[in-house]
């Protein structure tokens, strides 16, 4: 086995043979959660299927004129019979601690509670990663930007124009790789005209790091490290999309816990996951296993557009 939390590994790798600071230092990471930009599809327990279909309805109709007040009638219109599927799959996050470590661990060290908090925080990060995997699948609207150039203010304008032409209204989420967000911010700083006076400009150009960066015009800006490249390492697959482009589904933690017999393991139930604790007496290992059922899928392709920018 590998990566168990033991006294031997902690003495060697984390300086446990020396004095330890009271607090843990959390290494750099991106905790961005994009759930606010996506439609939540509630889980319906006991439906005898693992796939939920979101029915799609066409409502783009107008009344037709009749040429006579007494002749003819209306013909049936097609309201649509399509749907978008979301199918949650089981996902796991596991850590192990040796019994000796649990007896000797210092105050303020890597406690079981600290590990449990890491597992609980992984939900939003997982959803964000799965959402970013879908950006290259926005194909109804032709990708904007330039795979050979840095991100600029104009690329987001092109994305807005494209989605407006596709009839997308309301607020838009602009999800950019941190490098691309920095380039967009730089281009915004150098623009003249009305840009410096747009509400939110001063706030946006002062932001850095990752996460939600505030609003600018129709955009809620996100700097997200989980944004992918094209596979060849040429350009980033950023995206701009409206609400209804993506959907997600989580099976509630209580529903998961109810399916695990109480006599088998000790359970800690969260809103969207279950943490189980199991003890291997022969090896002296306590296993902390985070379990969740999650799905992220595209709901309506026309509501999003890929925005490309140079990776190098």
XYZ file of C-alpha atoms in Angstrom:
312
model
C 0.000 0.000 0.000
C 1.062 3.593 -0.498
C 0.252 7.076 0.831
C -0.929 5.951 4.275
C -0.571 8.524 7.028
C 1.885 6.817 9.404
C 4.339 7.935 12.070
C 7.260 6.769 9.928
C 6.220 8.798 6.890
C 5.362 11.888 8.930
C 8.693 11.871 10.769
C 10.537 11.648 7.450
C 8.405 13.919 5.256
C 6.674 16.411 7.532
C 9.359 17.010 10.147
C 7.469 15.306 12.928
C 10.734 14.607 14.746
C 10.951 18.375 15.303
C 8.659 20.987 16.801
C 5.533 21.564 14.766
C 3.658 24.813 14.258
C 0.198 24.758 15.809
C -1.615 25.437 12.537
C -1.646 23.592 9.257
C -0.615 25.432 6.104
C -2.912 24.636 3.184
C -0.914 24.471 -0.049
C -1.988 26.419 -3.124
C -5.116 25.082 -4.776
C -8.183 26.250 -6.681
C -11.382 25.772 -4.629
C -13.696 27.334 -7.234
C -17.252 25.978 -7.266
C -19.223 26.660 -10.476
C -22.547 25.313 -9.214
C -24.026 28.826 -9.178
C -23.720 28.941 -12.976
C -25.503 25.623 -13.567
C -28.998 24.184 -13.283
C -29.477 21.814 -10.336
C -31.562 18.752 -11.231
C -33.002 17.265 -8.006
C -32.607 13.536 -7.454
C -35.837 11.546 -7.302
C -35.326 8.476 -5.146
C -37.140 5.226 -5.898
C -37.792 6.006 -9.571
C -36.344 2.656 -10.709
C -33.829 4.347 -13.031
C -30.466 6.040 -12.582
C -31.016 8.496 -15.460
C -32.983 11.714 -15.073
C -34.277 13.360 -18.247
C -34.762 17.111 -18.415
C -37.491 17.617 -21.019
C -36.789 20.303 -23.600
C -39.741 22.278 -24.946
C -39.839 24.541 -28.005
C -41.831 27.703 -27.263
C -40.782 29.819 -30.229
C -44.207 30.109 -31.884
C -46.385 32.890 -33.273
C -50.018 32.942 -34.309
C -50.631 32.386 -38.043
C -53.000 34.593 -40.010
C -56.046 33.029 -41.654
C -57.291 34.284 -45.010
C -60.963 33.720 -44.277
C -63.111 34.089 -41.197
C -65.074 30.933 -41.992
C -62.665 28.641 -43.888
C -59.745 26.675 -42.545
C -58.278 26.098 -39.123
C -55.011 25.692 -37.269
C -52.620 22.821 -37.911
C -50.832 21.059 -35.082
C -47.478 22.493 -34.056
C -44.560 20.420 -32.729
C -43.778 21.480 -29.169
C -40.764 19.164 -29.108
C -39.920 15.740 -27.785
C -36.225 16.039 -26.894
C -34.490 15.803 -23.528
C -31.081 16.074 -21.878
C -29.883 13.234 -19.668
C -28.034 13.400 -16.373
C -26.819 10.116 -14.818
C -24.949 10.256 -11.502
C -21.991 7.919 -11.037
C -20.219 6.821 -7.857
C -17.123 8.813 -6.949
C -14.680 8.113 -4.133
C -11.946 9.951 -2.232
C -9.939 7.832 0.222
C -7.316 8.429 2.919
C -5.779 6.082 5.486
C -4.244 6.605 8.935
C -2.238 4.105 10.950
C -3.299 3.334 14.514
C 0.096 4.411 15.857
C -0.233 7.771 14.135
C -3.671 8.262 15.645
C -2.253 7.604 19.128
C 0.805 9.829 18.684
C -0.453 12.665 16.490
C 0.420 16.099 17.861
C -2.116 18.766 18.695
C -2.836 20.825 15.584
C -1.495 18.161 13.236
C -3.256 16.297 10.450
C -6.226 15.097 12.469
C -9.099 12.916 11.353
C -11.299 16.031 11.375
C -8.860 17.845 9.073
C -8.954 14.926 6.630
C -12.762 14.866 6.792
C -12.851 18.575 5.911
C -10.649 17.932 2.868
C -13.083 15.247 1.704
C -16.102 17.503 2.253
C -14.531 20.386 0.316
C -13.864 18.229 -2.735
C -17.483 18.319 -3.971
C -17.415 21.771 -5.541
C -13.969 21.262 -7.025
C -15.114 18.010 -8.666
C -18.204 19.674 -10.162
C -16.066 22.502 -11.527
C -13.609 20.088 -13.138
C -16.412 18.133 -14.820
C -18.034 21.355 -16.043
C -14.780 22.560 -17.613
C -14.481 19.227 -19.431
C -17.661 20.141 -21.343
C -16.527 23.514 -22.705
C -15.043 22.109 -25.911
C -18.426 20.476 -26.546
C -20.154 23.826 -27.105
C -20.481 23.443 -30.865
C -23.810 25.064 -31.811
C -22.029 28.415 -31.726
C -18.697 28.690 -33.542
C -15.767 29.059 -31.148
C -14.485 32.621 -30.762
C -11.060 33.936 -29.824
C -7.746 32.989 -31.375
C -5.707 29.882 -30.575
C -2.513 31.770 -31.444
C -3.038 34.930 -29.375
C -3.475 35.989 -25.746
C -6.955 36.547 -24.312
C -8.305 40.048 -24.866
C -11.377 42.092 -24.040
C -12.556 41.691 -27.628
C -12.814 37.890 -27.326
C -15.406 38.188 -24.573
C -17.260 40.769 -26.645
C -17.273 38.283 -29.537
C -18.674 35.618 -27.194
C -21.418 37.992 -26.031
C -22.338 38.874 -29.624
C -22.428 35.192 -30.589
C -24.714 34.255 -27.713
C -26.942 37.269 -28.327
C -27.381 36.126 -31.912
C -28.265 32.685 -30.546
C -31.027 34.383 -28.441
C -29.292 33.863 -25.072
C -30.324 36.615 -22.657
C -29.507 37.455 -19.076
C -26.263 37.121 -17.171
C -23.338 35.185 -18.596
C -20.605 33.214 -16.842
C -17.129 33.822 -18.297
C -14.835 31.022 -17.123
C -11.179 31.635 -17.964
C -7.889 29.943 -17.168
C -5.966 32.134 -14.640
C -3.447 33.061 -17.346
C -6.266 33.995 -19.708
C -8.032 35.990 -16.971
C -4.826 37.935 -16.329
C -4.509 38.705 -20.027
C -8.153 39.816 -20.211
C -7.615 42.049 -17.183
C -4.501 43.570 -18.757
C -6.345 44.336 -21.976
C -9.184 45.937 -19.996
C -6.718 48.197 -18.181
C -5.356 49.551 -21.448
C -8.684 50.220 -23.165
C -10.020 53.732 -23.476
C -13.477 55.024 -24.314
C -16.319 53.946 -22.076
C -14.572 50.877 -20.568
C -12.985 52.662 -17.572
C -16.416 53.999 -16.589
C -18.310 50.712 -16.773
C -19.457 49.719 -13.258
C -17.242 46.925 -12.005
C -14.115 47.853 -14.003
C -12.173 49.094 -10.977
C -13.066 45.980 -8.998
C -12.212 43.541 -11.765
C -8.810 44.993 -12.641
C -7.777 44.722 -9.000
C -8.528 40.984 -8.712
C -6.055 38.116 -8.863
C -5.829 34.435 -8.022
C -8.715 32.046 -8.671
C -12.453 31.924 -8.031
C -15.295 34.321 -8.706
C -13.869 37.712 -9.622
C -17.039 39.793 -9.613
C -19.241 41.071 -12.411
C -18.358 43.111 -15.461
C -21.144 44.126 -17.806
C -23.207 40.991 -18.533
C -20.410 38.698 -17.281
C -19.780 37.075 -13.933
C -16.049 36.508 -14.215
C -14.347 33.328 -12.983
C -10.658 32.489 -12.926
C -10.528 28.668 -12.864
C -7.446 26.474 -13.038
C -9.520 23.430 -14.132
C -10.053 24.959 -17.604
C -8.482 22.536 -20.094
C -6.257 22.980 -23.098
C -6.911 21.430 -26.492
C -4.907 18.289 -25.735
C -2.050 19.386 -27.910
C -1.145 22.148 -25.507
C -1.807 24.920 -28.033
C -4.753 26.866 -26.624
C -7.036 27.082 -23.602
C -10.666 25.993 -23.893
C -12.257 28.859 -21.978
C -16.020 29.393 -22.212
C -18.866 31.858 -21.850
C -22.342 30.468 -21.180
C -25.749 31.364 -19.846
C -27.850 29.652 -17.187
C -29.303 26.479 -18.673
C -26.224 25.505 -20.683
C -25.030 23.008 -18.077
C -26.763 20.924 -15.425
C -25.641 18.837 -12.455
C -27.169 16.308 -10.108
C -26.132 15.077 -6.662
C -27.735 12.239 -4.746
C -28.273 13.554 -1.172
C -25.946 12.184 1.484
C -28.877 10.887 3.532
C -30.045 8.784 0.574
C -26.565 7.300 0.126
C -26.281 6.570 3.849
C -29.635 4.796 3.903
C -28.290 2.311 1.342
C -25.308 1.389 3.582
C -26.231 -1.100 6.352
C -25.603 0.459 9.763
C -23.834 -2.627 11.074
C -21.086 -2.500 8.455
C -19.290 0.799 8.978
C -19.376 4.035 10.942
C -20.882 6.831 8.854
C -20.765 10.619 8.877
C -23.499 12.011 6.627
C -22.996 15.265 4.730
C -25.478 17.103 2.484
C -23.999 15.647 -0.713
C -21.631 12.886 0.436
C -21.094 10.211 3.058
C -17.839 9.691 4.949
C -17.351 6.118 6.114
C -14.696 4.964 8.568
C -13.433 1.394 8.456
C -10.770 -0.254 10.622
C -8.412 -2.930 9.298
C -7.307 -4.697 12.469
C -4.609 -6.795 10.785
C -2.819 -3.795 9.250
C -3.808 -1.237 11.893
C -5.239 1.159 9.345
C -8.290 3.384 9.609
C -9.754 4.123 6.169
C -11.643 7.373 5.626
C -13.670 7.021 2.445
C -15.676 9.871 0.978
C -18.471 8.635 -1.275
C -20.752 10.652 -3.527
C -22.914 10.198 -6.611
C -22.529 13.033 -9.101
C -23.345 13.904 -12.701
C -22.562 16.998 -14.761
C -23.865 17.246 -18.327
C -24.746 19.662 -21.094
C -28.360 20.810 -21.016
C -28.585 23.112 -24.054
C -25.617 23.498 -26.356
C -26.809 26.760 -27.926
C -26.450 28.606 -24.612
C -22.637 28.346 -24.562
C -19.616 29.165 -26.685
C -15.975 28.161 -26.424
C -13.455 30.995 -26.163
C -9.935 30.100 -27.277
C -6.710 31.799 -26.220
C -3.031 30.948 -26.550
C -1.658 28.654 -23.854
C 2.062 29.481 -24.164
